[in-house]
Amino acid sequence: MKQKPAVSVIGMGYVGLCTAAAFASRGIRTIGIDIDEGRVEQIRRGKAPLHEPQLGTMLKHAVKKKLLDASSDISVATNTNTSFLTVGTPSQPDGSIDLSYIKNATEDLGNALSDKRGYHLVVVKSTVVPGTTNGTVKRFLEQSSRKTIGSELGLCANPEFLKEGTAIDDALHPDKIVIGSNDKRSASELTKLYRRFYGAKLPPLILTSPEAAELVKYASNAFLATKVSFINTIANIAEQIPGVDVGTIAEAIGLDPRIGPLFLKAGPGYGGSCFHKDLQALINYSQNKNYDPVLFRATEETNEQQASRVVGLAEKLLGSLSSKRVAVLGLSFKKDTDDIREAASIRVINHLKKKGAQVIAYDPMAIPNTKKKLLDQIDYAENAHSALKGADCAIIMTEWEQIRKLKAKDFQAYMKTPNIVDARRIYNPAEFSGLNYVSIGLGPSTGMR
Ligand code: UDX
Ligand code: UDX
């Protein structure tokens, strides 16, 4: 890179890398920083270290055009005007947020910035509980840089709302930008950068305090997770009523603009790296402020129970699961990703194992990650057909296209007995009428979907 990069992104995980690739794709010179040298080398070669649609092509292009570079040396951030912090914020064993990566990265950045001349803006993009930007981050940054926020340093909270599988698209076309800061210059510098990025298509901008910006991210994830637990609750009620399918209920209520049609797909419960972690952090944060958010505890409990309900449906078909061969189709927390973090499939498999079932699993992408977690506790199949071979029951856990396209005759031909639990509601029950087919949210003798 001959010219100085304009922005640095610290933490080349899923969020940081997609953010960096998006900046570079709009001609903004960007440098990605990570402590993991292997990852840095891969990025420098234009190779994506994680699976995300469009990311590979964008990285290759950006590196070739010298708009994106990467380094493990955080001092390169001083050559840029703005640094985004995108390191991970995992859970501690009690559910509270673990800020150790944020603290380390902030301290390292501050040390590097102590020698810099001129203004530098630091932007917290990682999900952090309210008060973190203006508390921990500000303190660590000021101490290590020996500078003051508001004069030589700027500080903003600027949460992201990227979804795995559509992260690049989400970064290029967000429905809003939320900027939290306590001083005018920080907010206006970041707004300027986003104006340059989005041009005439600047999304609605919400300018607020750092604490409010931080809470927006938690409120957003808590609302979405609660919407999923809500429809799963309705699904569990619908299952008890002859002739009722939760899909019809979701379709009808979704037409009410106050409710909206999205996030009303009943299933085995939400997974992924964010919902559970962020709800636990929010619950823990609130309880420390002497408020118990009963609603969010119920959202989480409903989600946890949903996995045992899936296994309950298998028991309804088979009776005891002891020594039964159960094919689990789909492992990733949603389709088109190899990510199994907090996936419902893992909860379901754990219940199945406890009940003495013999599990064989298939997933088009997530088997390597599952092997790392479950080792040889279960068997793995190369394709759906071989998973189904000789099985007493099949449980559909992820809505992959490869699984969706299976026909009733595939189950009939390969399984010992065609018992099917459709936890993702991907098949038309009418087409499975000759088989033992049950589904989340489907009342007895409902032949249509
Ligand atoms: C992001 C957010 O930042 C997190 O707060 C949000 O809740 C979810 O999305 P994610 O991109 O998934 O996290 O993080 P992760 O995949 O854990 O990657 C973090 C990266 O930061 C890793 O590559 C790690 O090597 C790097 N890192 C970590 C640093 O470069 N420096 C550190 O001090 C710590
Ligand atoms: C989520 C948020 O959507 C995103 O804004 C935030 O930045 C990170 O967390 P992600 O975890 O990638 O994104 O996945 P998402 O598409 O939101 O799905 C989460 C889980 O909910 C998946 O397991 C999915 O299968 C489940 N889900 C979603 C349902 O069960 N039903 C639905 O109707 C929608």
Short mmCIF file of C-alpha atoms and ligand atoms in Angstrom, two decimals:
data_model
loop_
_atom_site.label_atom_id
_atom_site.label_comp_id
_atom_site.label_asym_id
_atom_site.label_seq_id
_atom_site.Cartn_x
_atom_site.Cartn_y
_atom_site.Cartn_z
CA MET A 1 0.00 0.00 0.00
CA LYS A 2 1.74 3.21 -1.11
CA GLN A 3 -0.77 5.67 0.28
CA LYS A 4 -1.73 5.57 3.93
CA PRO A 5 -4.79 3.48 4.69
CA ALA A 6 -7.74 5.48 5.97
CA VAL A 7 -9.15 2.96 8.43
CA SER A 8 -7.85 0.10 10.55
CA VAL A 9 -10.04 -2.74 11.80
CA ILE A 10 -8.74 -4.57 14.88
CA GLY A 11 -9.94 -8.19 15.17
CA MET A 12 -10.26 -10.04 11.85
CA GLY A 13 -13.06 -12.34 13.01
CA TYR A 14 -16.29 -12.65 11.21
CA VAL A 15 -17.50 -9.08 11.87
CA GLY A 16 -14.15 -7.35 11.49
CA LEU A 17 -13.24 -9.04 8.25
CA CYS A 18 -16.61 -8.43 6.61
CA THR A 19 -16.49 -4.79 7.74
CA ALA A 20 -12.95 -4.37 6.39
CA ALA A 21 -13.84 -6.01 3.07
CA ALA A 22 -16.88 -3.74 2.74
CA PHE A 23 -14.82 -0.57 3.37
CA ALA A 24 -12.20 -1.65 0.83
CA SER A 25 -14.86 -2.49 -1.75
CA ARG A 26 -15.91 1.16 -1.70
CA GLY A 27 -12.40 2.41 -2.35
CA ILE A 28 -11.56 3.19 1.29
CA ARG A 29 -8.03 2.00 2.02
CA THR A 30 -8.24 -0.40 4.93
CA ILE A 31 -5.83 -2.37 7.08
CA GLY A 32 -7.00 -5.38 9.08
CA ILE A 33 -5.15 -6.17 12.30
CA ASP A 34 -5.18 -9.45 14.19
CA ILE A 35 -2.98 -11.19 16.77
CA ASP A 36 -3.35 -14.44 14.82
CA GLU A 37 -0.48 -14.37 12.29
CA GLY A 38 -1.81 -17.29 10.29
CA ARG A 39 -5.05 -15.41 9.74
CA VAL A 40 -3.18 -12.24 8.78
CA GLU A 41 -1.09 -14.12 6.20
CA GLN A 42 -4.21 -15.68 4.70
CA ILE A 43 -5.91 -12.29 4.36
CA ARG A 44 -2.78 -10.77 2.80
CA ARG A 45 -2.97 -13.48 0.17
CA GLY A 46 -6.58 -12.49 -0.49
CA LYS A 47 -7.97 -15.71 1.02
CA ALA A 48 -10.95 -15.71 3.38
CA PRO A 49 -10.20 -17.55 6.65
CA LEU A 50 -13.92 -18.15 7.23
CA HIS A 51 -16.95 -19.10 5.20
CA GLU A 52 -19.16 -16.19 4.16
CA PRO A 53 -20.80 -15.68 0.75
CA GLN A 54 -19.12 -12.97 -1.41
CA LEU A 55 -16.28 -12.50 1.10
CA GLY A 56 -13.69 -14.53 -0.84
CA THR A 57 -14.22 -12.66 -4.10
CA MET A 58 -14.22 -9.29 -2.36
CA LEU A 59 -11.02 -10.01 -0.45
CA LYS A 60 -9.22 -11.19 -3.56
CA HIS A 61 -10.26 -8.09 -5.47
CA ALA A 62 -9.47 -5.66 -2.62
CA VAL A 63 -6.02 -7.15 -1.97
CA LYS A 64 -5.20 -7.12 -5.67
CA LYS A 65 -6.22 -3.46 -5.93
CA LYS A 66 -4.12 -2.73 -2.82
CA LEU A 67 -7.15 -1.36 -1.01
CA LEU A 68 -6.88 -3.97 1.75
CA ASP A 69 -3.84 -5.13 3.68
CA ALA A 70 -3.43 -6.96 6.97
CA SER A 71 -0.90 -6.97 9.79
CA SER A 72 -0.31 -8.47 13.22
CA ASP A 73 1.44 -5.29 14.34
CA ILE A 74 -1.12 -2.95 15.93
CA SER A 75 1.20 0.06 15.56
CA VAL A 76 0.21 0.25 11.87
CA ALA A 77 -3.11 1.59 13.15
CA THR A 78 -1.35 4.88 13.87
CA ASN A 79 -1.00 5.43 10.11
CA THR A 80 -4.79 5.51 9.80
CA ASN A 81 -7.32 8.10 10.96
CA THR A 82 -9.87 5.72 12.43
CA SER A 83 -9.63 2.35 14.22
CA PHE A 84 -12.59 0.03 14.58
CA LEU A 85 -12.47 -2.46 17.47
CA THR A 86 -14.08 -5.74 16.37
CA VAL A 87 -12.55 -8.27 18.73
CA GLY A 88 -14.85 -10.91 20.20
CA THR A 89 -16.83 -10.42 23.42
CA PRO A 90 -17.61 -13.96 24.62
CA SER A 91 -19.50 -15.03 27.77
CA GLN A 92 -17.94 -15.82 31.12
CA PRO A 93 -19.20 -18.99 32.86
CA ASP A 94 -21.84 -16.94 34.75
CA GLY A 95 -23.17 -15.43 31.50
CA SER A 96 -21.62 -12.01 32.04
CA ILE A 97 -19.62 -10.41 29.25
CA ASP A 98 -15.91 -11.18 28.99
CA LEU A 99 -14.15 -7.91 28.16
CA SER A 100 -10.61 -9.26 28.25
CA TYR A 101 -10.08 -9.07 24.47
CA ILE A 102 -11.50 -5.54 24.41
CA LYS A 103 -9.17 -4.50 27.24
CA ASN A 104 -6.08 -6.04 25.60
CA ALA A 105 -6.80 -4.59 22.18
CA THR A 106 -7.61 -1.13 23.62
CA GLU A 107 -4.45 -1.09 25.70
CA ASP A 108 -2.27 -2.14 22.75
CA LEU A 109 -3.91 0.46 20.52
CA GLY A 110 -3.50 3.16 23.18
CA ASN A 111 0.20 2.35 23.60
CA ALA A 112 0.68 2.63 19.85
CA LEU A 113 -1.26 5.90 19.70
CA SER A 114 0.81 7.54 22.44
CA ASP A 115 3.44 8.54 19.84
CA LYS A 116 0.99 9.61 17.16
CA ARG A 117 0.63 13.24 16.24
CA GLY A 118 -2.80 14.40 15.22
CA TYR A 119 -6.35 13.28 15.82
CA HIS A 120 -7.35 9.59 15.93
CA LEU A 121 -10.86 8.20 16.19
CA VAL A 122 -11.52 4.89 17.98
CA VAL A 123 -14.81 3.14 17.24
CA VAL A 124 -16.16 0.26 19.33
CA LYS A 125 -18.01 -2.07 16.98
CA SER A 126 -17.87 -5.15 19.20
CA THR A 127 -21.06 -5.88 21.14
CA VAL A 128 -20.48 -4.49 24.63
CA VAL A 129 -22.82 -3.86 27.56
CA PRO A 130 -23.94 -0.26 28.17
CA GLY A 131 -21.24 1.80 29.80
CA THR A 132 -18.30 -0.14 28.36
CA THR A 133 -17.22 2.38 25.70
CA ASN A 134 -17.38 5.34 28.01
CA GLY A 135 -16.08 3.31 30.98
CA THR A 136 -13.56 0.51 30.40
CA VAL A 137 -12.55 1.48 26.84
CA LYS A 138 -12.17 5.18 27.62
CA ARG A 139 -10.16 4.44 30.77
CA PHE A 140 -7.81 1.94 29.10
CA LEU A 141 -7.35 4.14 26.04
CA GLU A 142 -6.61 7.34 27.96
CA GLN A 143 -4.25 5.60 30.37
CA SER A 144 -2.21 3.78 27.76
CA SER A 145 -2.08 6.64 25.24
CA ARG A 146 -1.70 9.38 27.84
CA LYS A 147 -4.14 11.41 25.75
CA THR A 148 -7.63 12.70 26.39
CA ILE A 149 -10.85 11.78 24.62
CA GLY A 150 -12.31 14.95 23.16
CA SER A 151 -9.01 16.56 22.16
CA GLU A 152 -6.48 14.31 20.39
CA LEU A 153 -8.65 11.22 20.60
CA GLY A 154 -12.21 10.54 19.52
CA LEU A 155 -14.39 7.69 20.78
CA CYS A 156 -17.66 6.27 19.46
CA ALA A 157 -19.84 3.22 20.01
CA ASN A 158 -21.09 1.97 16.64
CA PRO A 159 -22.72 -1.49 16.83
CA GLU A 160 -23.11 -3.77 13.81
CA PHE A 161 -26.12 -5.90 12.90
CA LEU A 162 -24.56 -8.37 10.44
CA LYS A 163 -26.18 -11.79 9.95
CA GLU A 164 -24.06 -14.79 9.01
CA GLY A 165 -24.71 -15.77 5.44
CA THR A 166 -25.65 -12.23 4.37
CA ALA A 167 -22.98 -10.28 6.27
CA ILE A 168 -21.52 -8.57 3.20
CA ASP A 169 -24.89 -7.51 1.92
CA ASP A 170 -25.84 -6.32 5.41
CA ALA A 171 -22.61 -4.30 5.64
CA LEU A 172 -23.21 -2.68 2.24
CA HIS A 173 -26.92 -1.99 2.81
CA PRO A 174 -27.65 -1.65 6.54
CA ASP A 175 -31.13 -0.51 7.61
CA LYS A 176 -29.55 2.04 9.96
CA ILE A 177 -26.28 3.34 11.37
CA VAL A 178 -26.15 3.94 15.10
CA ILE A 179 -23.44 6.23 16.42
CA GLY A 180 -23.03 6.87 20.12
CA SER A 181 -20.61 9.49 21.37
CA ASN A 182 -20.20 12.17 23.99
CA ASP A 183 -18.41 14.70 21.86
CA LYS A 184 -19.40 16.38 18.62
CA ARG A 185 -16.14 15.85 16.76
CA SER A 186 -16.12 12.04 17.19
CA ALA A 187 -19.67 11.72 15.88
CA SER A 188 -19.05 14.09 12.99
CA GLU A 189 -15.79 12.33 11.91
CA LEU A 190 -17.53 8.96 11.86
CA THR A 191 -20.54 10.40 10.03
CA LYS A 192 -18.14 11.84 7.45
CA LEU A 193 -16.56 8.42 6.92
CA TYR A 194 -19.98 6.79 6.44
CA ARG A 195 -21.04 9.57 4.05
CA ARG A 196 -17.99 8.77 1.99
CA PHE A 197 -18.83 5.07 2.17
CA TYR A 198 -22.54 5.23 1.31
CA GLY A 199 -22.61 8.40 -0.81
CA ALA A 200 -26.16 9.45 -1.62
CA LYS A 201 -27.49 6.19 -0.15
CA LEU A 202 -26.62 6.96 3.47
CA PRO A 203 -28.92 4.82 5.65
CA PRO A 204 -30.92 6.48 8.46
CA LEU A 205 -28.44 7.78 10.99
CA ILE A 206 -29.16 7.60 14.70
CA LEU A 207 -26.91 9.85 16.74
CA THR A 208 -27.08 9.19 20.44
CA SER A 209 -25.06 8.52 23.60
CA PRO A 210 -22.57 5.61 23.72
CA GLU A 211 -24.72 3.83 26.31
CA ALA A 212 -27.87 4.06 24.14
CA ALA A 213 -25.96 2.84 21.07
CA GLU A 214 -24.69 -0.13 23.07
CA LEU A 215 -28.19 -0.96 24.30
CA VAL A 216 -29.65 -0.76 20.76
CA LYS A 217 -27.60 -3.83 19.81
CA TYR A 218 -28.81 -5.87 22.81
CA ALA A 219 -32.41 -4.71 22.34
CA SER A 220 -32.25 -5.78 18.70
CA ASN A 221 -30.95 -9.27 19.42
CA ALA A 222 -33.25 -9.70 22.44
CA PHE A 223 -36.27 -8.74 20.35
CA LEU A 224 -35.37 -11.13 17.51
CA ALA A 225 -34.65 -14.01 19.90
CA THR A 226 -37.91 -13.33 21.74
CA LYS A 227 -39.80 -13.35 18.43
CA VAL A 228 -38.40 -16.83 17.71
CA SER A 229 -39.26 -18.11 21.21
CA PHE A 230 -42.72 -16.55 20.84
CA ILE A 231 -43.51 -18.42 17.62
CA ASN A 232 -42.02 -21.63 19.07
CA THR A 233 -44.41 -21.25 22.01
CA ILE A 234 -47.36 -20.86 19.63
CA ALA A 235 -46.04 -23.89 17.68
CA ASN A 236 -46.03 -25.99 20.84
CA ILE A 237 -49.64 -25.01 21.50
CA ALA A 238 -50.65 -25.58 17.85
CA GLU A 239 -49.23 -29.12 18.03
CA GLN A 240 -51.94 -30.02 20.52
CA ILE A 241 -54.81 -28.89 18.26
CA PRO A 242 -56.13 -31.14 15.46
CA GLY A 243 -56.03 -29.45 12.07
CA VAL A 244 -53.80 -26.55 13.14
CA ASP A 245 -50.41 -25.69 11.61
CA VAL A 246 -48.34 -22.88 13.16
CA GLY A 247 -47.34 -21.81 9.62
CA THR A 248 -50.87 -20.54 9.02
CA ILE A 249 -50.87 -18.69 12.32
CA ALA A 250 -47.48 -17.09 11.51
CA GLU A 251 -48.65 -16.10 8.03
CA ALA A 252 -51.83 -14.51 9.38
CA ILE A 253 -50.28 -12.57 12.25
CA GLY A 254 -47.32 -11.56 10.05
CA LEU A 255 -49.68 -9.62 7.79
CA ASP A 256 -50.34 -7.24 10.65
CA PRO A 257 -47.75 -4.50 10.04
CA ARG A 258 -47.37 -4.11 13.79
CA ILE A 259 -46.06 -7.69 13.91
CA GLY A 260 -44.39 -8.23 10.49
CA PRO A 261 -43.70 -11.53 8.73
CA LEU A 262 -39.99 -12.07 9.53
CA PHE A 263 -38.52 -14.16 12.35
CA LEU A 264 -41.74 -16.13 12.72
CA LYS A 265 -40.39 -19.48 11.53
CA ALA A 266 -41.02 -22.08 14.23
CA GLY A 267 -38.20 -24.57 14.66
CA PRO A 268 -35.82 -26.34 17.02
CA GLY A 269 -34.74 -23.10 18.73
CA TYR A 270 -32.28 -20.39 17.82
CA GLY A 271 -28.51 -20.88 17.73
CA GLY A 272 -25.51 -18.93 16.51
CA SER A 273 -22.77 -16.95 18.19
CA CYS A 274 -24.89 -14.01 19.29
CA PHE A 275 -28.43 -14.56 20.58
CA HIS A 276 -27.62 -16.77 23.58
CA LYS A 277 -24.41 -14.90 24.46
CA ASP A 278 -26.03 -11.47 24.19
CA LEU A 279 -29.20 -12.42 26.09
CA GLN A 280 -27.10 -13.90 28.88
CA ALA A 281 -24.96 -10.75 29.00
CA LEU A 282 -28.06 -8.52 29.05
CA ILE A 283 -29.74 -10.60 31.78
CA ASN A 284 -26.58 -10.55 33.88
CA TYR A 285 -26.11 -6.81 33.31
CA SER A 286 -29.71 -6.03 34.33
CA GLN A 287 -29.57 -8.24 37.40
CA ASN A 288 -26.47 -6.38 38.52
CA LYS A 289 -28.57 -3.23 38.26
CA ASN A 290 -31.16 -4.90 40.50
CA TYR A 291 -33.66 -5.56 37.73
CA ASP A 292 -34.58 -9.09 36.76
CA PRO A 293 -35.64 -9.20 33.08
CA VAL A 294 -38.12 -12.09 33.44
CA LEU A 295 -39.10 -11.88 29.76
CA PHE A 296 -35.57 -12.57 28.50
CA ARG A 297 -35.06 -15.41 30.95
CA ALA A 298 -38.25 -16.95 29.53
CA THR A 299 -36.96 -16.40 25.96
CA GLU A 300 -33.84 -18.37 26.82
CA GLU A 301 -35.66 -21.09 28.78
CA THR A 302 -38.17 -21.57 25.96
CA ASN A 303 -35.26 -21.94 23.55
CA GLU A 304 -33.50 -24.49 25.74
CA GLN A 305 -36.72 -26.53 26.13
CA GLN A 306 -37.37 -26.56 22.40
CA ALA A 307 -34.56 -29.10 21.89
CA SER A 308 -36.14 -31.54 24.33
CA ARG A 309 -39.48 -31.05 22.56
CA VAL A 310 -37.84 -32.13 19.30
CA VAL A 311 -36.57 -35.28 21.02
CA GLY A 312 -40.05 -35.72 22.58
CA LEU A 313 -41.51 -35.87 19.06
CA ALA A 314 -39.08 -38.68 18.21
CA GLU A 315 -40.18 -40.53 21.36
CA LYS A 316 -43.78 -40.08 20.34
CA LEU A 317 -42.99 -42.01 17.15
CA LEU A 318 -40.57 -44.60 18.55
CA GLY A 319 -41.30 -44.98 22.23
CA SER A 320 -37.97 -45.55 23.95
CA LEU A 321 -34.95 -44.23 22.04
CA SER A 322 -32.56 -46.66 23.70
CA SER A 323 -30.35 -48.35 21.06
CA LYS A 324 -32.37 -46.75 18.27
CA ARG A 325 -30.45 -45.47 15.24
CA VAL A 326 -31.32 -41.79 14.78
CA ALA A 327 -30.20 -39.84 11.71
CA VAL A 328 -29.71 -36.12 12.43
CA LEU A 329 -29.90 -34.20 9.14
CA GLY A 330 -28.25 -30.79 9.48
CA LEU A 331 -25.84 -29.59 12.18
CA SER A 332 -25.13 -25.91 11.49
CA PHE A 333 -27.23 -23.32 13.39
CA LYS A 334 -28.80 -22.27 10.10
CA LYS A 335 -28.25 -23.13 6.44
CA ASP A 336 -25.30 -21.98 4.31
CA THR A 337 -22.77 -21.85 7.15
CA ASP A 338 -20.35 -24.27 8.81
CA ASP A 339 -20.97 -22.58 12.17
CA ILE A 340 -22.28 -24.84 14.95
CA ARG A 341 -21.89 -22.39 17.85
CA GLU A 342 -24.95 -22.78 20.14
CA ALA A 343 -26.64 -24.82 17.38
CA ALA A 344 -29.88 -26.55 18.39
CA SER A 345 -28.50 -29.73 16.75
CA ILE A 346 -25.91 -30.07 19.51
CA ARG A 347 -28.57 -29.77 22.24
CA VAL A 348 -30.75 -32.33 20.45
CA ILE A 349 -27.81 -34.74 20.00
CA ASN A 350 -26.92 -34.44 23.70
CA HIS A 351 -30.53 -35.35 24.66
CA LEU A 352 -30.53 -38.25 22.20
CA LYS A 353 -27.26 -39.61 23.60
CA LYS A 354 -28.58 -39.35 27.16
CA LYS A 355 -31.56 -41.44 26.10
CA GLY A 356 -29.28 -44.14 24.72
CA ALA A 357 -29.83 -43.46 21.01
CA GLN A 358 -27.14 -44.18 18.45
CA VAL A 359 -26.70 -40.98 16.40
CA ILE A 360 -25.49 -40.62 12.82
CA ALA A 361 -25.29 -37.07 11.49
CA TYR A 362 -25.05 -35.45 8.08
CA ASP A 363 -24.35 -31.83 7.18
CA PRO A 364 -23.04 -30.46 3.87
CA MET A 365 -20.54 -28.14 5.62
CA ALA A 366 -20.49 -28.40 9.40
CA ILE A 367 -19.11 -31.91 10.01
CA PRO A 368 -15.47 -30.78 10.58
CA ASN A 369 -16.57 -28.28 13.25
CA THR A 370 -18.92 -30.81 14.84
CA LYS A 371 -16.14 -33.42 14.96
CA LYS A 372 -13.99 -30.93 16.87
CA LYS A 373 -16.76 -30.55 19.46
CA LEU A 374 -18.37 -33.98 19.74
CA LEU A 375 -15.37 -36.08 18.64
CA ASP A 376 -16.44 -39.69 18.14
CA GLN A 377 -19.55 -39.54 20.35
CA ILE A 378 -21.61 -39.86 17.18
CA ASP A 379 -21.14 -41.25 13.66
CA TYR A 380 -20.92 -39.03 10.58
CA ALA A 381 -22.29 -39.68 7.10
CA GLU A 382 -21.03 -38.33 3.78
CA ASN A 383 -24.49 -37.68 2.43
CA ALA A 384 -28.12 -37.72 3.51
CA HIS A 385 -28.84 -41.10 1.95
CA SER A 386 -26.09 -42.90 3.82
CA ALA A 387 -27.20 -41.21 7.08
CA LEU A 388 -30.70 -42.54 6.51
CA LYS A 389 -29.53 -46.09 5.77
CA GLY A 390 -30.99 -48.46 8.39
CA ALA A 391 -32.19 -45.58 10.62
CA ASP A 392 -35.18 -45.91 12.94
CA CYS A 393 -35.82 -42.17 12.89
CA ALA A 394 -34.67 -39.04 11.01
CA ILE A 395 -34.63 -35.60 12.62
CA ILE A 396 -34.38 -32.57 10.32
CA MET A 397 -32.32 -29.93 12.13
CA THR A 398 -31.16 -27.46 9.43
CA GLU A 399 -33.00 -26.15 6.37
CA TRP A 400 -30.20 -26.92 3.87
CA GLU A 401 -31.23 -27.17 0.21
CA GLN A 402 -29.59 -30.64 0.04
CA ILE A 403 -31.96 -31.80 2.80
CA ARG A 404 -35.02 -29.88 1.62
CA LYS A 405 -34.92 -31.59 -1.77
CA LEU A 406 -35.20 -35.11 -0.28
CA LYS A 407 -38.49 -36.80 -1.19
CA ALA A 408 -40.70 -39.11 0.86
CA LYS A 409 -39.44 -42.00 -1.29
CA ASP A 410 -35.83 -41.34 -0.18
CA PHE A 411 -36.79 -41.81 3.45
CA GLN A 412 -38.88 -44.88 2.55
CA ALA A 413 -36.12 -46.47 0.50
CA TYR A 414 -33.20 -46.03 2.92
CA MET A 415 -34.63 -46.09 6.44
CA LYS A 416 -35.42 -49.17 8.49
CA THR A 417 -38.70 -47.51 9.47
CA PRO A 418 -39.62 -44.11 7.99
CA ASN A 419 -40.13 -42.10 11.20
CA ILE A 420 -39.49 -38.43 10.48
CA VAL A 421 -39.33 -35.47 12.85
CA ASP A 422 -39.28 -32.29 10.78
CA ALA A 423 -37.94 -29.76 13.30
CA ARG A 424 -37.45 -27.15 10.54
CA ARG A 425 -40.84 -27.65 8.89
CA ILE A 426 -39.27 -27.95 5.42
CA TYR A 427 -41.51 -30.65 3.94
CA ASN A 428 -45.11 -30.65 2.84
CA PRO A 429 -46.89 -33.07 5.22
CA ALA A 430 -49.32 -34.04 2.43
CA GLU A 431 -46.39 -35.56 0.49
CA PHE A 432 -45.33 -37.59 3.53
CA SER A 433 -48.79 -38.96 4.33
CA GLY A 434 -47.76 -42.61 3.87
CA LEU A 435 -44.89 -42.22 6.37
CA ASN A 436 -44.70 -41.58 10.11
CA TYR A 437 -44.18 -37.84 9.81
CA VAL A 438 -44.41 -35.31 12.63
CA SER A 439 -43.33 -31.71 12.63
CA ILE A 440 -42.84 -28.86 15.08
CA GLY A 441 -46.06 -26.83 15.23
CA LEU A 442 -48.22 -29.29 13.33
CA GLY A 443 -51.39 -30.49 15.05
CA PRO A 444 -52.60 -34.09 14.70
CA SER A 445 -53.89 -35.14 11.26
CA THR A 446 -53.01 -31.90 9.51
CA GLY A 447 -52.45 -32.96 5.95
CA MET A 448 -51.59 -29.61 4.44
CA ARG A 449 -49.03 -26.89 4.80
C1 UDX B 1 -18.01 -10.08 16.69
C2 UDX B 1 -18.10 -8.93 17.68
O1 UDX B 1 -17.02 -8.16 17.69
C3 UDX B 1 -18.71 -9.40 18.94
O2 UDX B 1 -18.67 -8.44 19.96
C4 UDX B 1 -20.11 -9.64 18.53
O3 UDX B 1 -20.91 -9.94 19.63
C5 UDX B 1 -20.13 -10.79 17.54
O4 UDX B 1 -19.34 -10.50 16.45
P1 UDX B 1 -16.63 -12.10 15.93
O5 UDX B 1 -16.30 -11.34 14.69
O6 UDX B 1 -17.51 -13.30 15.82
O7 UDX B 1 -17.21 -11.11 17.03
O8 UDX B 1 -15.30 -12.45 16.71
P2 UDX B 1 -14.29 -13.65 16.59
O9 UDX B 1 -14.67 -14.52 15.45
O10 UDX B 1 -14.13 -14.15 17.96
O11 UDX B 1 -12.96 -12.90 16.12
C6 UDX B 1 -12.24 -12.03 16.86
C7 UDX B 1 -10.87 -11.82 16.21
O12 UDX B 1 -10.15 -10.88 16.97
C8 UDX B 1 -10.01 -13.07 16.12
O13 UDX B 1 -9.52 -13.23 14.83
C9 UDX B 1 -8.89 -12.81 17.13
O14 UDX B 1 -7.67 -13.42 16.76
C10 UDX B 1 -8.82 -11.31 17.12
N1 UDX B 1 -8.26 -10.69 18.32
C11 UDX B 1 -8.71 -11.00 19.55
C12 UDX B 1 -7.26 -9.72 18.19
O15 UDX B 1 -6.83 -9.42 17.08
N2 UDX B 1 -6.77 -9.11 19.30
C13 UDX B 1 -7.18 -9.42 20.56
O16 UDX B 1 -6.68 -8.86 21.53
C14 UDX B 1 -8.20 -10.41 20.68
C1 UDX B 2 -28.05 -12.56 14.55
C2 UDX B 2 -28.77 -11.23 14.26
O1 UDX B 2 -29.81 -11.45 13.30
C3 UDX B 2 -27.78 -10.19 13.76
O2 UDX B 2 -28.44 -8.95 13.57
C4 UDX B 2 -26.67 -10.03 14.81
O3 UDX B 2 -25.71 -9.08 14.39
C5 UDX B 2 -26.01 -11.37 15.08
O4 UDX B 2 -27.00 -12.34 15.47
P1 UDX B 2 -27.17 -14.63 13.09
O5 UDX B 2 -26.81 -15.25 14.41
O6 UDX B 2 -26.20 -14.65 11.98
O7 UDX B 2 -27.56 -13.08 13.32
O8 UDX B 2 -28.45 -15.40 12.58
P2 UDX B 2 -30.02 -15.16 12.39
O9 UDX B 2 -30.33 -15.23 10.96
O10 UDX B 2 -30.50 -13.98 13.14
O11 UDX B 2 -30.60 -16.51 13.06
C6 UDX B 2 -30.39 -16.82 14.43
C7 UDX B 2 -31.06 -18.12 14.77
O12 UDX B 2 -32.48 -17.98 14.83
C8 UDX B 2 -30.79 -19.28 13.79
O13 UDX B 2 -30.54 -20.47 14.50
C9 UDX B 2 -32.08 -19.37 13.02
O14 UDX B 2 -32.32 -20.66 12.51
C10 UDX B 2 -33.10 -19.00 14.07
N1 UDX B 2 -34.36 -18.48 13.51
C11 UDX B 2 -34.38 -17.30 12.82
C12 UDX B 2 -35.55 -19.22 13.67
O15 UDX B 2 -35.55 -20.30 14.29
N2 UDX B 2 -36.71 -18.71 13.14
C13 UDX B 2 -36.76 -17.54 12.46
O16 UDX B 2 -37.85 -17.15 12.00
C14 UDX B 2 -35.55 -16.81 12.29
#
